[in-house]
Short mmCIF file of C-alpha atoms in Angstrom, two decimals:
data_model
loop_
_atom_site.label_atom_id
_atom_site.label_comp_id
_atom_site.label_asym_id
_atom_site.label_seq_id
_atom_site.Cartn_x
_atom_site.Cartn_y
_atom_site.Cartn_z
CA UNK A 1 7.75 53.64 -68.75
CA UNK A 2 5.54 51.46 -70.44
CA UNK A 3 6.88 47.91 -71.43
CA UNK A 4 9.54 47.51 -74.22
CA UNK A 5 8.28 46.24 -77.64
CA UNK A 6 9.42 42.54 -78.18
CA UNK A 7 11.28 42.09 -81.74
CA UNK A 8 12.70 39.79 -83.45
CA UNK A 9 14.34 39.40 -86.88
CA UNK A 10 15.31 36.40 -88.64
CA UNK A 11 16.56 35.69 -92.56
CA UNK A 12 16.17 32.77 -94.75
CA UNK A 13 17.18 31.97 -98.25
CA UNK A 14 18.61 35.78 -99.46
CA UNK A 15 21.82 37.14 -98.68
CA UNK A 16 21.74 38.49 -95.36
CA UNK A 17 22.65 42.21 -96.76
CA UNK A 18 19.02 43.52 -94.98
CA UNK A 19 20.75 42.18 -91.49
CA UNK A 20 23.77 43.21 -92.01
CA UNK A 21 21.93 47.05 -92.91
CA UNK A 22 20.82 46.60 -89.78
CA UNK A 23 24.18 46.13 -88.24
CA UNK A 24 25.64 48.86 -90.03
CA UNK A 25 23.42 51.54 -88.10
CA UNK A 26 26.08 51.48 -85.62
CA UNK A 27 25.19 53.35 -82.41
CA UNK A 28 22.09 54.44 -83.43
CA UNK A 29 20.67 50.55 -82.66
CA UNK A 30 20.68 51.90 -79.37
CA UNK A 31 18.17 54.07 -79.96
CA UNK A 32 15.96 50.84 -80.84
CA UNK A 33 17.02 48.96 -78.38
CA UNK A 34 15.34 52.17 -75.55
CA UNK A 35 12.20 51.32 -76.84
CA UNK A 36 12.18 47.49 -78.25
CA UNK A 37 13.92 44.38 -76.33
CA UNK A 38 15.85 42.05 -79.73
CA UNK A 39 14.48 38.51 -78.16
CA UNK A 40 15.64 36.85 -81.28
CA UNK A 41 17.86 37.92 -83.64
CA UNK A 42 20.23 34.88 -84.51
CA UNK A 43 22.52 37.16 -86.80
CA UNK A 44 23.55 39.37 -83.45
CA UNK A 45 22.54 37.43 -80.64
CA UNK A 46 23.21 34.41 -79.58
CA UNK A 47 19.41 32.74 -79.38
CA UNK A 48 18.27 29.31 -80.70
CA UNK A 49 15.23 27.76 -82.08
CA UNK A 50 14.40 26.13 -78.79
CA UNK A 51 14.65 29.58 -76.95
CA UNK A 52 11.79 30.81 -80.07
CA UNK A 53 10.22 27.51 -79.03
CA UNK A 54 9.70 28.11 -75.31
CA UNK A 55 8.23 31.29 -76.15
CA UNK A 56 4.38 31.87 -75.44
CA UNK A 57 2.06 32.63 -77.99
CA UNK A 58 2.25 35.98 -79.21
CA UNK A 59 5.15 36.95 -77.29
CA UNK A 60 6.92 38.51 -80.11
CA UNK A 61 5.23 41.92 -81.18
CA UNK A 62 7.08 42.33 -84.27
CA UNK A 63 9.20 39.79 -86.57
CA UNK A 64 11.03 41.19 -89.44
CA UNK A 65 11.15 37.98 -91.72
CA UNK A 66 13.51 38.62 -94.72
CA UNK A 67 13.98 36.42 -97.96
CA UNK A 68 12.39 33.58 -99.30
CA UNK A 69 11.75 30.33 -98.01
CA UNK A 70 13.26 27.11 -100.09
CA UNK A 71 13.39 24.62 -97.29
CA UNK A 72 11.55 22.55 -94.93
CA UNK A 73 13.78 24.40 -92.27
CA UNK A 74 12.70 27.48 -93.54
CA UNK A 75 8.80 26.71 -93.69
CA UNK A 76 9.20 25.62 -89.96
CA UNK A 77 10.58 28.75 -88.95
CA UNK A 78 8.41 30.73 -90.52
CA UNK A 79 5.30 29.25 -88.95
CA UNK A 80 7.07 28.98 -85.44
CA UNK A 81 7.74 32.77 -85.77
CA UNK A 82 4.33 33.79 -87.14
CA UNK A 83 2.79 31.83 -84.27
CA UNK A 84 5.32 33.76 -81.97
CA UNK A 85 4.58 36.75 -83.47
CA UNK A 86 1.39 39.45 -82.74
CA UNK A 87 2.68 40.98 -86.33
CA UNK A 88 5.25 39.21 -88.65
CA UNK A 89 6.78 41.32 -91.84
CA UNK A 90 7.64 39.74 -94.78
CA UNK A 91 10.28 41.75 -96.74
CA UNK A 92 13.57 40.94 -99.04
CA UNK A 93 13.75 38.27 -101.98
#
């Protein structure tokens, strides 16, 4: 089998109901997780900017990026992520 895809998902200033959608799959994130390793998902997993940090370049294929961002913090973790990240999506309000 060919290697896992690498994904991560992170939220910033919006409610948190996309993550929690997520969540609310149930079993069926299992079916995900046969074909993508979660290497940083701070909503389910216990992972820490420092862990995103240590990451090579473009070790992330995919980041799901939801909400806006309001804050310095926010800013910082968007750029660590899109420098992380082969292909970061933007989505939510």
């Amino acid at each position: 089998m060919a290697d896992k895809l690498k994904l991560a998902l992170y939220w910033t200033a919006s409610c948190g109901g996309c993550d929690v959608a997520v969540l609310d799959i149930n079993e069926k994130i299992l079916d995900v997780v046969e074909v993508a390793d979660i290497v940083f998902w701070p909503v389910a997993l216990d992972t820490k900017y420092h862990d995103v940090e240590a990451m090579p370049d473009g070790a992330i294929d995919v980041c799901l990026f939801n909400g806006a961002i309001r804050s310095s913090e926010h800013e910082k973790m968007a750029r660590l992520l899109r420098n992380k990240s082969k292909t970061l999506i933007a989505f939510g309000s």
